Coordinates of C-alpha atoms in Angstrom, one line a residue:
X29 CA 4.4 -30.8 15.6
X30 CA 5.0 -32.4 18.3
X31 CA 6.9 -35.5 18.1
X32 CA 9.3 -34.9 14.8
X33 CA 16.0 -42.4 15.2
X34 CA 17.9 -41.0 13.2
X35 CA 16.9 -41.5 9.9
X36 CA 19.5 -39.9 7.9
X37 CA 22.2 -39.5 8.9
X38 CA 26.0 -37.3 8.3
X39 CA 27.2 -39.2 5.8
X40 CA 23.8 -39.3 4.1
X41 CA 24.6 -35.7 3.0
X42 CA 27.2 -37.1 1.2
X43 CA 25.1 -39.2 -1.1
X44 CA 23.2 -38.7 -4.1
X45 CA 19.3 -37.6 -3.6
X46 CA 17.7 -34.4 -2.5
X47 CA 19.6 -33.4 0.2
X48 CA 21.0 -34.9 -0.1
X49 CA 19.3 -38.1 1.3
X50 CA 19.6 -41.3 -1.6
X51 CA 16.3 -42.8 -0.7
X52 CA 15.0 -39.5 -2.4
X53 CA 16.4 -40.2 -6.0
X54 CA 12.9 -40.5 -7.1
X55 CA 9.7 -39.4 -6.0
X56 CA 8.8 -43.6 -5.4
X57 CA 12.0 -42.7 -2.6
X58 CA 8.9 -40.8 -0.3
X59 CA 7.5 -43.8 0.8
X60 CA 10.2 -45.8 0.9
X61 CA 11.8 -42.4 3.4
X62 CA 8.1 -42.5 5.2
X63 CA 8.4 -46.7 5.6
X64 CA 11.5 -46.2 7.2
X65 CA 10.5 -43.6 9.2
X66 CA 7.5 -45.1 10.9
X67 CA 9.1 -48.2 11.4
X68 CA 11.9 -46.2 13.4
X69 CA 8.5 -44.6 15.9
X70 CA 6.6 -48.0 16.5
X71 CA 10.7 -48.6 18.5
X72 CA 10.9 -44.7 19.5
X73 CA 7.1 -45.1 21.3
X74 CA 8.6 -48.2 22.7
X75 CA 11.5 -47.1 24.2
X76 CA 9.3 -43.8 25.1
X77 CA 7.3 -45.6 27.4
X78 CA 9.2 -47.8 28.9
X79 CA 12.5 -45.8 29.8
X80 CA 13.1 -44.9 33.5
X81 CA 12.3 -41.6 34.6
X82 CA 14.4 -39.2 34.1
X83 CA 16.7 -37.5 30.7
X84 CA 16.5 -40.8 29.4
X85 CA 12.8 -40.0 28.4
X86 CA 13.0 -36.6 27.4
X87 CA 16.5 -37.7 25.0
X88 CA 12.9 -40.3 23.7
X89 CA 10.4 -37.9 22.8
X90 CA 13.0 -35.7 21.1
X91 CA 15.0 -38.8 18.7
X92 CA 10.6 -39.3 17.4
X93 CA 10.4 -36.2 16.9
X94 CA 13.4 -36.1 14.9
X95 CA 12.6 -38.7 12.6
X96 CA 9.4 -38.0 11.2
X97 CA 10.3 -33.6 11.4
X98 CA 13.4 -34.8 8.9
X99 CA 10.8 -37.2 6.9
X100 CA 7.9 -34.4 6.9
X101 CA 10.1 -30.6 6.6
X102 CA 11.8 -31.7 4.2
X103 CA 8.2 -33.2 2.5
X104 CA 7.0 -29.7 3.2
X105 CA 8.9 -27.7 1.3
X106 CA 8.9 -30.3 -1.8
X107 CA 5.3 -30.2 -2.0
X108 CA 5.1 -26.7 -2.8
X109 CA 8.3 -25.7 -4.4
X110 CA 9.6 -28.5 -6.2
X111 CA 9.2 -28.4 -10.4
X112 CA 8.3 -32.2 -11.3
X113 CA 4.5 -32.5 -9.9
X114 CA 5.5 -36.0 -9.4
X115 CA 7.9 -35.8 -6.7
X116 CA 5.6 -32.7 -5.6
X117 CA 2.3 -34.9 -4.9
X118 CA 4.6 -37.8 -3.1
X119 CA 6.6 -35.4 -0.8
X120 CA 1.9 -34.1 -0.2
X121 CA 0.9 -37.7 0.6
X122 CA 4.1 -38.9 2.4
X123 CA 2.7 -34.9 4.9
X124 CA -0.6 -36.1 5.4
X125 CA 0.9 -40.2 6.6
X126 CA 3.1 -38.3 9.0
X127 CA 1.1 -35.9 10.0
X128 CA -1.6 -38.4 10.7
X129 CA 0.4 -40.3 12.6
X130 CA 2.0 -37.6 14.5
X131 CA -2.0 -36.4 15.3
X132 CA -2.5 -40.4 16.6
X133 CA 0.9 -39.7 18.6
X134 CA -0.4 -36.3 20.7
X135 CA -2.9 -38.2 21.6
X136 CA -1.3 -41.2 22.5
X137 CA -2.3 -42.6 26.0
X138 CA 0.8 -44.8 27.1
X139 CA 3.0 -42.1 25.6
X140 CA 1.6 -39.5 27.7
X141 CA 2.0 -41.7 31.1
X142 CA 5.5 -42.1 30.3
X143 CA 6.0 -38.4 29.9
X144 CA 3.9 -37.3 33.4
X145 CA 5.9 -40.6 35.6
X146 CA 8.8 -37.7 34.9
X147 CA 7.0 -34.8 35.4
X148 CA 5.2 -35.6 38.5
X149 CA 8.5 -36.3 39.8
X150 CA 9.7 -33.0 42.3
X151 CA 12.5 -35.5 42.5
X152 CA 13.6 -36.4 39.6
X153 CA 12.6 -32.8 38.1
X154 CA 15.2 -31.1 40.5
X155 CA 17.6 -33.0 38.6
X156 CA 17.0 -32.2 35.0
X157 CA 18.5 -29.5 33.4
X158 CA 17.3 -26.5 32.6
X159 CA 17.0 -27.1 28.6
X160 CA 15.6 -31.1 29.0
X161 CA 12.5 -30.0 31.8
X162 CA 11.2 -27.5 29.6
X163 CA 11.6 -29.5 26.7
X164 CA 9.5 -32.1 28.5
X165 CA 7.1 -29.1 29.2
X166 CA 6.6 -28.5 26.1
X167 CA 5.9 -31.9 25.0
X168 CA 2.8 -32.0 27.5
X169 CA 2.0 -29.2 26.6
X170 CA 1.5 -30.5 22.8
X171 CA -0.6 -33.9 24.4
X172 CA -3.0 -31.1 26.3
X173 CA -3.7 -29.0 23.3
X174 CA -4.0 -32.4 21.6
X175 CA -7.3 -33.7 23.8
X176 CA -5.1 -36.0 25.9
X177 CA -7.4 -35.7 28.6
X178 CA -10.1 -36.7 26.5
X179 CA -12.2 -39.8 26.6
X180 CA -11.3 -42.6 24.1
X181 CA -14.2 -41.4 21.5
X182 CA -13.4 -37.8 21.7
X183 CA -9.8 -38.4 21.2
X184 CA -10.7 -40.1 18.5
X185 CA -13.1 -37.6 17.5
X186 CA -9.6 -35.1 17.8
X187 CA -7.2 -36.8 15.9
X188 CA -10.2 -36.6 12.6
X189 CA -10.6 -33.5 13.6
X190 CA -6.8 -32.8 13.0
X191 CA -6.7 -35.6 9.9
X192 CA -9.2 -33.7 8.3
X193 CA -7.0 -30.2 8.9
X194 CA -4.1 -31.5 7.7
X195 CA -6.0 -31.8 4.0
X196 CA -7.4 -28.9 4.0
X197 CA -4.8 -26.6 5.3
X198 CA -3.0 -28.1 1.9
X199 CA -5.2 -27.2 0.1
X200 CA -6.1 -23.7 0.9
X201 CA -2.2 -23.2 0.7
X202 CA -1.8 -24.8 -2.2
X203 CA -5.0 -22.6 -3.7
X204 CA -3.4 -19.5 -2.6
X205 CA 0.1 -19.5 -4.7
X206 CA -2.2 -20.7 -7.9
X207 CA -2.9 -17.9 -10.5
X208 CA -5.9 -16.2 -12.1
X209 CA -6.1 -16.1 -15.7
X210 CA -7.9 -13.7 -17.9
X211 CA -8.7 -13.4 -21.3
X212 CA -5.8 -11.7 -23.6
X213 CA -8.7 -9.2 -25.1
X214 CA -9.8 -8.2 -21.2
X215 CA -6.4 -6.1 -21.3
X216 CA -4.3 -3.4 -23.7
X217 CA -1.8 -5.4 -25.7
X218 CA 1.2 -3.2 -24.8
X219 CA 0.3 -4.7 -21.2
X220 CA 0.7 -8.6 -22.0
X221 CA 4.4 -8.4 -21.5
X222 CA 4.4 -7.7 -18.2
X223 CA 2.1 -11.3 -17.3
X224 CA 2.8 -15.0 -18.3
X225 CA 0.5 -16.0 -21.0
X226 CA -1.1 -19.3 -21.9
X227 CA -2.6 -19.5 -24.9
X228 CA -5.3 -17.0 -24.9
X229 CA -5.5 -16.3 -21.7
X230 CA -2.5 -14.0 -19.8
X231 CA -2.5 -15.5 -16.1
X232 CA -1.2 -13.2 -13.1
X233 CA -0.1 -14.9 -10.5
X234 CA 0.6 -11.8 -7.8
X235 CA 0.3 -8.3 -7.2
X236 CA 3.1 -6.9 -8.7
X237 CA 2.5 -4.7 -6.4
X238 CA 7.0 -3.3 -7.6
X239 CA 5.3 -2.2 -10.9
X240 CA 6.3 1.8 -11.5
X241 CA 3.6 1.2 -14.0
X242 CA -0.2 2.0 -11.8
X243 CA -2.5 0.5 -14.2
X244 CA 0.2 -3.0 -14.2
X245 CA -1.3 -2.5 -10.8
X246 CA -4.9 -2.2 -11.0
X247 CA -5.2 -5.4 -13.5
X248 CA -3.3 -7.5 -11.3
X249 CA -4.7 -6.4 -8.0
X250 CA -8.4 -7.2 -10.0
X251 CA -7.7 -10.0 -11.5
X252 CA -5.1 -11.9 -8.9
X253 CA -7.0 -11.0 -6.0
X254 CA -10.4 -12.3 -7.7
X255 CA -12.9 -14.6 -4.8
X256 CA -12.7 -18.5 -6.6
X257 CA -15.3 -20.1 -4.7
X258 CA -13.8 -23.9 -4.3
X259 CA -11.2 -21.4 -2.5
X260 CA -13.2 -19.9 -0.7
X261 CA -15.1 -22.9 0.6
X262 CA -12.2 -24.8 1.4
X263 CA -12.0 -21.9 4.1
X264 CA -15.0 -21.1 5.7
X265 CA -14.1 -25.3 5.8
X266 CA -11.2 -24.9 7.3
X267 CA -12.2 -22.1 10.1
X268 CA -14.8 -23.5 11.3
X269 CA -12.8 -27.1 11.5
X270 CA -10.1 -25.3 13.2
X271 CA -13.0 -23.9 16.2
X272 CA -14.5 -27.4 16.4
X273 CA -10.7 -29.0 17.2
X274 CA -10.9 -25.9 19.7
X275 CA -14.5 -26.9 21.4
X276 CA -13.8 -30.1 21.5
X277 CA -10.0 -30.2 23.9
X278 CA -11.5 -27.3 26.1
X279 CA -10.4 -24.2 24.3
X280 CA -13.5 -21.0 23.9
X281 CA -12.1 -20.7 20.2
X282 CA -9.7 -21.7 18.2
X283 CA -7.4 -18.1 18.7
X284 CA -7.5 -19.3 22.5
X285 CA -6.1 -22.9 21.6
X286 CA -2.5 -21.7 19.0
X287 CA -2.2 -18.7 21.7
X288 CA -1.0 -20.5 24.3
X289 CA 2.1 -20.5 24.8
X290 CA 3.4 -18.0 23.1
X291 CA 4.1 -14.5 24.1
X292 CA 0.7 -12.4 23.7
X293 CA -0.5 -16.1 26.1
X294 CA -5.0 -14.9 24.9
X295 CA -6.8 -13.6 22.5
X296 CA -6.8 -10.4 24.6
X297 CA -4.5 -9.0 22.4
X298 CA -7.4 -7.8 19.7
X299 CA -8.0 -5.2 22.1
X300 CA -4.1 -3.5 22.2
X301 CA -4.8 -3.2 18.2
X302 CA -7.7 -1.2 18.6
X303 CA -6.0 1.1 21.2
X304 CA -3.1 0.7 18.5
X305 CA -5.2 1.6 15.3
X306 CA -6.7 4.6 16.9
X307 CA -3.2 6.4 18.2
X308 CA -1.7 6.1 14.8
X309 CA -5.5 7.6 13.5
X310 CA -7.9 8.6 15.9
X311 CA -10.3 9.9 13.3
X312 CA -10.6 7.0 12.0
X313 CA -10.2 8.9 8.3
X314 CA -8.4 6.9 5.4
X315 CA -4.8 7.5 5.5
X316 CA -3.0 8.3 2.1
X317 CA 0.6 8.1 1.2
X318 CA 2.3 11.6 0.7
X319 CA 1.2 12.0 -2.6
X320 CA -1.3 9.5 -4.0
X321 CA -4.7 10.1 -4.3
X322 CA -5.5 7.4 -6.7
X323 CA -8.1 4.2 -6.0
X324 CA -7.5 2.4 -2.5
X325 CA -6.1 -0.4 -4.4
X326 CA -2.9 1.5 -6.0
X327 CA -2.5 3.0 -2.5
X328 CA -2.6 0.2 -0.9
X329 CA 0.3 -1.7 -3.0
X330 CA 1.8 1.3 -3.5
X331 CA 2.2 1.9 0.5
X332 CA 3.6 -2.4 0.3
X333 CA 5.7 -1.4 -2.7
X334 CA 6.9 1.4 -4.5
X335 CA 5.0 4.4 -2.9
X336 CA 7.0 3.0 0.9
X337 CA 10.4 3.9 -0.7
X338 CA 9.4 6.9 -2.8
X339 CA 12.0 6.4 -4.7
X340 CA 12.8 4.5 -8.4
X341 CA 14.0 1.3 -7.7
X342 CA 16.0 1.4 -10.7
X343 CA 18.1 3.9 -9.0
X344 CA 18.8 2.3 -6.6
X345 CA 19.2 -1.5 -8.3
X346 CA 23.0 -1.4 -10.3
X347 CA 24.2 -1.4 -6.8
X348 CA 23.0 -4.2 -5.6
X349 CA 23.7 -7.1 -8.0
X350 CA 22.5 -10.8 -5.8
X351 CA 26.0 -11.0 -6.2
X352 CA 26.8 -7.6 -4.0
X353 CA 24.5 -8.0 -1.6
X354 CA 24.7 -11.7 -0.3
X355 CA 29.0 -10.4 -0.5
X356 CA 27.1 -7.6 1.6
X357 CA 25.9 -10.6 4.1
X358 CA 28.6 -12.6 4.4
X359 CA 30.8 -9.4 5.5
X360 CA 28.1 -8.6 7.8
X361 CA 28.0 -12.1 9.6
X362 CA 32.2 -12.6 9.9
X363 CA 32.2 -9.2 11.6
X364 CA 29.6 -10.4 14.7
X365 CA 29.7 -13.8 14.9
X366 CA 33.2 -15.3 12.9
X367 CA 30.8 -16.7 10.7
X368 CA 31.9 -17.4 6.6
X369 CA 29.5 -18.5 3.8
X370 CA 30.6 -20.9 1.9
X371 CA 30.0 -22.0 -1.6
X372 CA 30.2 -25.8 -2.2
X373 CA 29.1 -27.6 -4.9
X374 CA 26.0 -29.5 -4.8
X375 CA 26.2 -33.4 -5.4
X376 CA 24.3 -34.5 -8.8
X377 CA 20.6 -35.0 -7.9
X378 CA 20.9 -33.0 -4.5
X379 CA 18.7 -30.2 -5.4
X380 CA 15.9 -29.3 -7.5
X381 CA 16.5 -27.0 -10.1
X382 CA 20.0 -26.0 -11.7
X383 CA 20.5 -22.5 -10.2
X384 CA 19.7 -23.1 -6.6
X385 CA 23.4 -23.0 -4.7
X386 CA 24.6 -24.7 -1.9
X387 CA 26.1 -22.8 1.4
X388 CA 28.1 -24.3 3.8
X389 CA 28.1 -22.4 7.0
X390 CA 31.1 -21.9 8.5
X391 CA 32.5 -20.4 12.3
X392 CA 36.1 -19.2 12.4
X393 CA 36.9 -21.9 15.3
X394 CA 33.9 -24.1 15.6
X395 CA 33.4 -25.1 12.4
X396 CA 30.9 -26.2 10.0
X397 CA 27.7 -24.9 11.5
X398 CA 24.7 -26.4 8.9
X399 CA 23.8 -26.3 5.5
X400 CA 21.8 -22.9 3.4
X401 CA 20.2 -23.7 0.5
X402 CA 19.2 -21.4 -1.7
X403 CA 16.9 -20.9 -3.6
X404 CA 16.5 -17.7 -4.7
X405 CA 15.0 -16.8 -9.0
X406 CA 12.2 -16.5 -10.4
X407 CA 10.5 -19.7 -12.0
X408 CA 7.2 -21.3 -12.9
X409 CA 4.7 -22.8 -10.6
X410 CA 7.0 -21.9 -7.8
X411 CA 5.2 -19.8 -4.9
X412 CA 5.2 -16.1 -5.4
X413 CA 6.3 -15.2 -1.6
X414 CA 9.8 -15.5 0.6
X415 CA 10.4 -18.6 2.6
X416 CA 12.4 -19.9 5.3
X417 CA 11.9 -23.4 5.7
X418 CA 13.7 -25.9 8.3
X419 CA 14.1 -29.2 6.3
X420 CA 16.7 -30.8 9.3
X421 CA 17.0 -29.7 12.6
X422 CA 19.7 -29.2 15.0
X423 CA 20.4 -31.3 17.8
X424 CA 22.7 -32.9 20.4
X425 CA 23.1 -36.5 19.0
X426 CA 24.2 -39.2 21.8
X427 CA 23.8 -42.3 20.0
X428 CA 26.9 -40.7 17.6
X429 CA 27.9 -38.5 19.8
X430 CA 28.0 -36.1 17.2
X431 CA 25.9 -32.7 16.5
X432 CA 23.4 -33.3 14.0
X433 CA 24.0 -30.4 11.4
X434 CA 21.0 -28.1 10.6
X435 CA 19.9 -27.9 7.4
X436 CA 17.5 -25.1 6.2
X437 CA 16.1 -23.8 2.4
X438 CA 15.3 -19.5 1.8
X439 CA 13.0 -19.2 -0.7
X440 CA 13.0 -16.3 -3.0
X441 CA 11.5 -15.2 -6.5
X442 CA 14.5 -13.5 -7.6
X443 CA 14.9 -12.0 -11.9
X444 CA 17.6 -14.8 -13.5
X445 CA 20.6 -12.7 -14.7
X446 CA 20.9 -11.6 -18.1
X447 CA 23.8 -11.3 -20.4
X448 CA 24.2 -7.8 -20.0
X449 CA 23.5 -8.0 -16.5
X450 CA 24.0 -9.7 -12.9
X451 CA 19.9 -10.2 -11.0
X452 CA 19.8 -6.8 -9.6
X453 CA 17.4 -6.7 -6.5
X454 CA 15.3 -3.5 -5.1
X455 CA 15.4 -2.8 -2.2
X456 CA 12.3 -4.5 -1.2
X457 CA 14.3 -7.8 -2.4
X458 CA 17.7 -6.1 -0.5
X459 CA 15.3 -6.3 2.5
X460 CA 13.5 -9.1 2.3
X461 CA 17.2 -11.3 1.4
X462 CA 18.6 -10.0 5.0
X463 CA 15.6 -11.2 6.5
X464 CA 14.3 -14.4 5.9
X465 CA 18.8 -14.9 5.9
X466 CA 17.6 -13.6 10.2
X467 CA 15.7 -16.8 9.9
X468 CA 18.6 -20.0 8.4
X469 CA 21.1 -17.6 10.9
X470 CA 18.4 -18.5 13.9
X471 CA 18.5 -21.8 12.8
X472 CA 22.8 -21.9 11.8
X473 CA 24.1 -20.5 15.1
X474 CA 21.6 -22.0 17.7
X475 CA 23.3 -25.5 19.6
X476 CA 20.3 -26.4 21.3
X477 CA 20.6 -30.4 22.7
X478 CA 17.3 -30.8 21.6
X479 CA 16.0 -31.0 18.0
X480 CA 12.4 -30.1 19.2
X481 CA 12.8 -26.5 20.2
X482 CA 16.3 -25.8 18.1
X483 CA 16.3 -22.6 15.6
X484 CA 13.2 -21.2 14.8
X485 CA 11.0 -23.8 16.5
X486 CA 10.4 -21.8 19.2
X487 CA 7.0 -19.2 20.3
X488 CA 5.5 -18.2 16.3
X489 CA 5.7 -13.8 18.4
X490 CA 9.8 -14.4 18.6
X491 CA 10.8 -16.6 15.8
X492 CA 10.4 -13.1 13.6
X493 CA 12.6 -11.4 15.6
X494 CA 15.6 -12.5 14.5
X495 CA 14.6 -11.6 10.7
X496 CA 13.4 -8.6 11.4
X497 CA 16.5 -7.1 13.4
X498 CA 18.1 -8.0 9.8
X499 CA 16.4 -5.0 7.9
X500 CA 17.2 -2.8 10.2
X501 CA 20.9 -3.7 9.6
X502 CA 19.7 -3.6 5.4
X503 CA 19.0 0.0 5.7
X504 CA 21.9 0.8 8.1
X505 CA 24.6 2.9 5.8
X506 CA 27.5 0.9 8.0
X507 CA 26.8 -1.6 6.3
X508 CA 25.4 -0.8 2.7
X509 CA 28.6 1.1 2.3
X510 CA 30.7 -2.0 2.7
X511 CA 29.2 -4.0 -0.5
X512 CA 27.0 -1.4 -2.4
X513 CA 29.0 -0.8 -5.4
X514 CA 27.9 0.1 -8.9
X515 CA 27.7 -3.9 -11.0
X516 CA 29.2 -1.7 -14.3
X517 CA 31.8 1.0 -12.2
X518 CA 32.1 -0.1 -9.0
X519 CA 31.4 2.7 -7.6
X520 CA 29.9 3.0 -4.3
X521 CA 26.2 3.5 -3.2
X522 CA 26.7 7.5 -2.4
X523 CA 25.3 7.9 1.0
X524 CA 22.9 10.3 0.3
X525 CA 20.6 8.0 -2.0
X526 CA 21.1 5.5 1.3
X527 CA 19.8 8.7 3.4
X528 CA 16.6 8.8 0.8
X529 CA 15.9 5.7 1.2
X530 CA 15.7 5.1 5.7
X531 CA 13.8 8.4 5.1
X532 CA 11.0 7.7 2.6
X533 CA 10.5 4.3 4.3
X534 CA 9.2 7.1 6.5
X535 CA 6.4 7.6 4.3
X536 CA 4.0 5.6 3.9
X537 CA 4.7 4.2 8.1
X538 CA 1.4 4.7 9.9
X539 CA -0.3 3.7 7.4
X540 CA 2.0 -0.3 6.8
X541 CA 1.6 -0.3 11.0
X542 CA -2.3 0.3 10.4
X543 CA -2.2 -2.8 7.7
X544 CA -1.0 -5.2 9.6
X545 CA -2.8 -4.7 12.5
X546 CA -5.6 -5.0 9.9
X547 CA -4.5 -8.5 9.0
X548 CA -3.6 -9.5 12.7
X549 CA -7.8 -7.9 14.0
X550 CA -8.9 -9.8 10.8
X551 CA -6.3 -12.7 12.1
X552 CA -7.9 -13.0 14.7
X553 CA -11.6 -13.1 14.4
X554 CA -12.0 -15.3 12.1
X555 CA -10.3 -17.4 14.6
X556 CA -12.3 -16.4 16.9
X557 CA -16.1 -17.7 17.7
X558 CA -18.4 -18.5 14.0
X559 CA -19.8 -14.9 12.5
X560 CA -22.4 -16.5 10.6
X561 CA -20.7 -14.4 7.8
X562 CA -18.3 -15.0 5.3
X563 CA -15.4 -14.2 5.8
X564 CA -15.3 -11.7 2.6
X565 CA -17.8 -9.7 4.4
X566 CA -15.3 -9.7 8.2
X567 CA -12.9 -8.8 5.4
X568 CA -14.2 -5.5 4.3
X569 CA -16.3 -4.9 7.6
X570 CA -12.7 -4.8 9.4
X571 CA -11.2 -3.2 6.4
X572 CA -13.1 0.2 7.4
X573 CA -12.2 -0.4 10.9
X574 CA -9.2 -1.2 11.4
X575 CA -7.3 0.0 8.3
X576 CA -9.7 3.2 6.9
X577 CA -9.1 2.3 3.1
X578 CA -12.0 0.9 1.6
X579 CA -12.8 -2.4 0.1
X580 CA -12.2 -3.1 -3.2
X581 CA -16.1 -5.2 -4.9
X582 CA -15.1 -8.3 -6.1
X583 CA -12.1 -9.4 -4.6
X584 CA -11.2 -11.8 -2.4
X585 CA -7.7 -10.8 -0.3
X586 CA -8.2 -13.2 2.7
X587 CA -8.4 -16.4 -0.1
X588 CA -4.0 -15.5 -0.5
X589 CA -3.4 -14.8 2.8
X590 CA -1.5 -18.0 2.6
X591 CA 0.1 -17.0 6.7
X592 CA -3.1 -18.6 7.6
X593 CA -1.8 -21.8 7.8
X594 CA 1.4 -21.6 9.3
X595 CA -0.1 -18.3 11.5
X596 CA -3.8 -19.3 12.0
X597 CA -4.1 -16.2 15.2
X598 CA -0.4 -15.6 15.2
X599 CA -0.6 -12.9 12.3
X600 CA -0.4 -10.8 15.2
X601 CA 3.5 -12.3 15.6
X602 CA 4.7 -9.5 13.1
X603 CA 4.0 -6.8 15.2
X604 CA 5.2 -8.3 18.5
X605 CA 8.8 -9.2 16.6
X606 CA 8.9 -5.7 15.3
X607 CA 8.5 -4.0 18.8
X608 CA 10.9 -6.2 20.4
X609 CA 13.8 -6.3 17.0
X610 CA 12.7 -2.1 17.4
X611 CA 14.6 -2.8 21.1
X612 CA 17.3 -5.0 20.2
X613 CA 18.6 -2.4 17.4
X614 CA 18.1 -0.2 19.6
X615 CA 20.0 -1.1 22.9
X616 CA 22.6 -3.6 21.3
X617 CA 23.3 -2.2 18.0
X618 CA 22.7 1.5 16.9
X619 CA 25.8 2.7 18.4
X620 CA 27.6 0.4 16.2
X621 CA 26.1 -2.7 13.9
X622 CA 29.4 -4.0 13.3
X623 CA 30.5 -4.8 17.5
X624 CA 31.8 -8.1 17.0
X625 CA 30.9 -8.6 21.4
X626 CA 27.5 -6.7 21.2
X627 CA 26.5 -9.7 17.9
X628 CA 28.4 -12.9 20.3
X629 CA 26.2 -11.7 22.8
X630 CA 23.5 -11.5 21.1
X631 CA 24.1 -15.5 20.3
X632 CA 24.9 -16.0 23.0
X633 CA 21.6 -14.7 24.3
X634 CA 18.8 -15.0 22.2
X635 CA 19.9 -17.4 19.0
X636 CA 22.0 -19.9 20.6
X637 CA 18.4 -21.0 22.6
X638 CA 16.5 -21.7 19.8
X639 CA 12.9 -22.2 21.4
X640 CA 15.2 -23.7 24.7
X641 CA 14.3 -20.8 26.7
X642 CA 10.7 -18.7 27.6
X643 CA 11.1 -15.3 25.1
X644 CA 10.1 -12.9 27.3
X645 CA 13.2 -14.3 29.7
X646 CA 15.5 -13.7 26.7
X647 CA 12.8 -10.3 26.1
X648 CA 12.8 -8.7 29.2
X649 CA 16.2 -9.8 30.9
X650 CA 19.0 -10.7 28.4
X651 CA 18.3 -7.2 25.7
X652 CA 19.0 -5.1 29.5
X653 CA 22.7 -7.8 29.9
X654 CA 23.2 -6.9 26.8
X655 CA 23.7 -2.9 26.4
X656 CA 26.5 -2.8 29.6
X657 CA 29.3 -4.1 27.6

């Protein structure tokens, strides 16, 4: 979002209402919050257009951005995660209303002129600090890709396409998480307990990749991925609309528009993907896991689930209670950054479910850094996807003389504790917890002057670096040995089991990388010129070329590819970020993953900047500086 004033003050966090926002005691509060944000927007637009060229201009733009983002980002989370349909629907209306305003601001000629007046004055630009200059350039970039250069009529068309995309994005996102159902009589009775019931039907809301039962995984795969005609139509229209928008504002394709400003720069990356695939599988033969000769849907699921580890999760889970894993994360952050995760009881109405936990992130000398809300447990209608949401970004508030503390949510789908045992994690769940906490700490440890570049608000292909880096810590015995204890006996997880876990991850290493390449190439092709064929036909061909395992008839995996919304034309980011994270780990932490000096340097050189520094400068220069400690 380009434009995201201080609607919710720091003291509001002491009040009741979702996230401590007093207006949000009920769904109708979204209308109140939206109205206040839009009124504030009008005043800030006048300020941004009238102030003298200089840092005040940049600050006005950032206040404008902050005021809208604090409402829109909160609503963006609530519309997918709140158990109350009234809250979800109200939040969705807010997202559309504010999103529409944002798109109009992105083509507001007077706003653009004010910023251009600043950037065209070399004397004024020379006096700007580096962060202010970069943020000003990023705002101008948002104007340019939104079609500010078009005439009035074409600008209106661009806004209309943006608004239409808001609806299509939301429709696809909701549909991608909806369960499919099948008559109970269609599957063996002894397997019913693995799925949710709905009268005479069985609901399948995920792939059940961690199930040790081959038949359960097959049933889940075939039913969950069975094509939905309405969502298929939505995806086709969404891709057409993105292409029309890109062409209208002067780009060859949506992929070219999306990648401008990233580390990759252009869709030429697809050629690199082909080369990577050939190196991984030069003869283009089908890649199977060791000992796996099942059908393709079984094999592919095994590579991402149990087979990826080639271990029995039940042997590890007793050592990986949620409490011990959180203790491990707390210890890790304390040793690396001097940061503690402190439980804080939420006030009535502050959280959307009774099992949500609130953590205050506290630095040993800097004090409170921000808040993390942990929505960790499975519940009905909750998306089966691990996510990090920014609810409020950090920034220095000139108007109050205080730093606006960041607020984020981590959303997982872990099993609830039982009477006899706490929540026990599989190795994969534990790794995902570390991954998402990496995003959270990126948000917490940043101390950017501007909200527009806070924490994870950086180039998409850099945003995954901190989270993927955390996966390395999650499988290092020197880290695991500090917290992995049997929940009943207190015995530590044997080092031999950790070694076996690490080795087992290599079993499907090449196949897993191929799968990511396939996803990335498919994403690029969907966002290139129109193919004049169905998205399923494209998927089938790309799967054969870039993954090797055959397509399973009557499935449409792309309809569950929710990353097409937030990562449209940018899914390759996971591969690029993994390469960067590997470099950081090897150069900075492999010798001592608990080194405080290296942790501090990593924070100051990378995490603290958010998106305020060019990613390639951090990647190419800062890691080499870090190893001299």
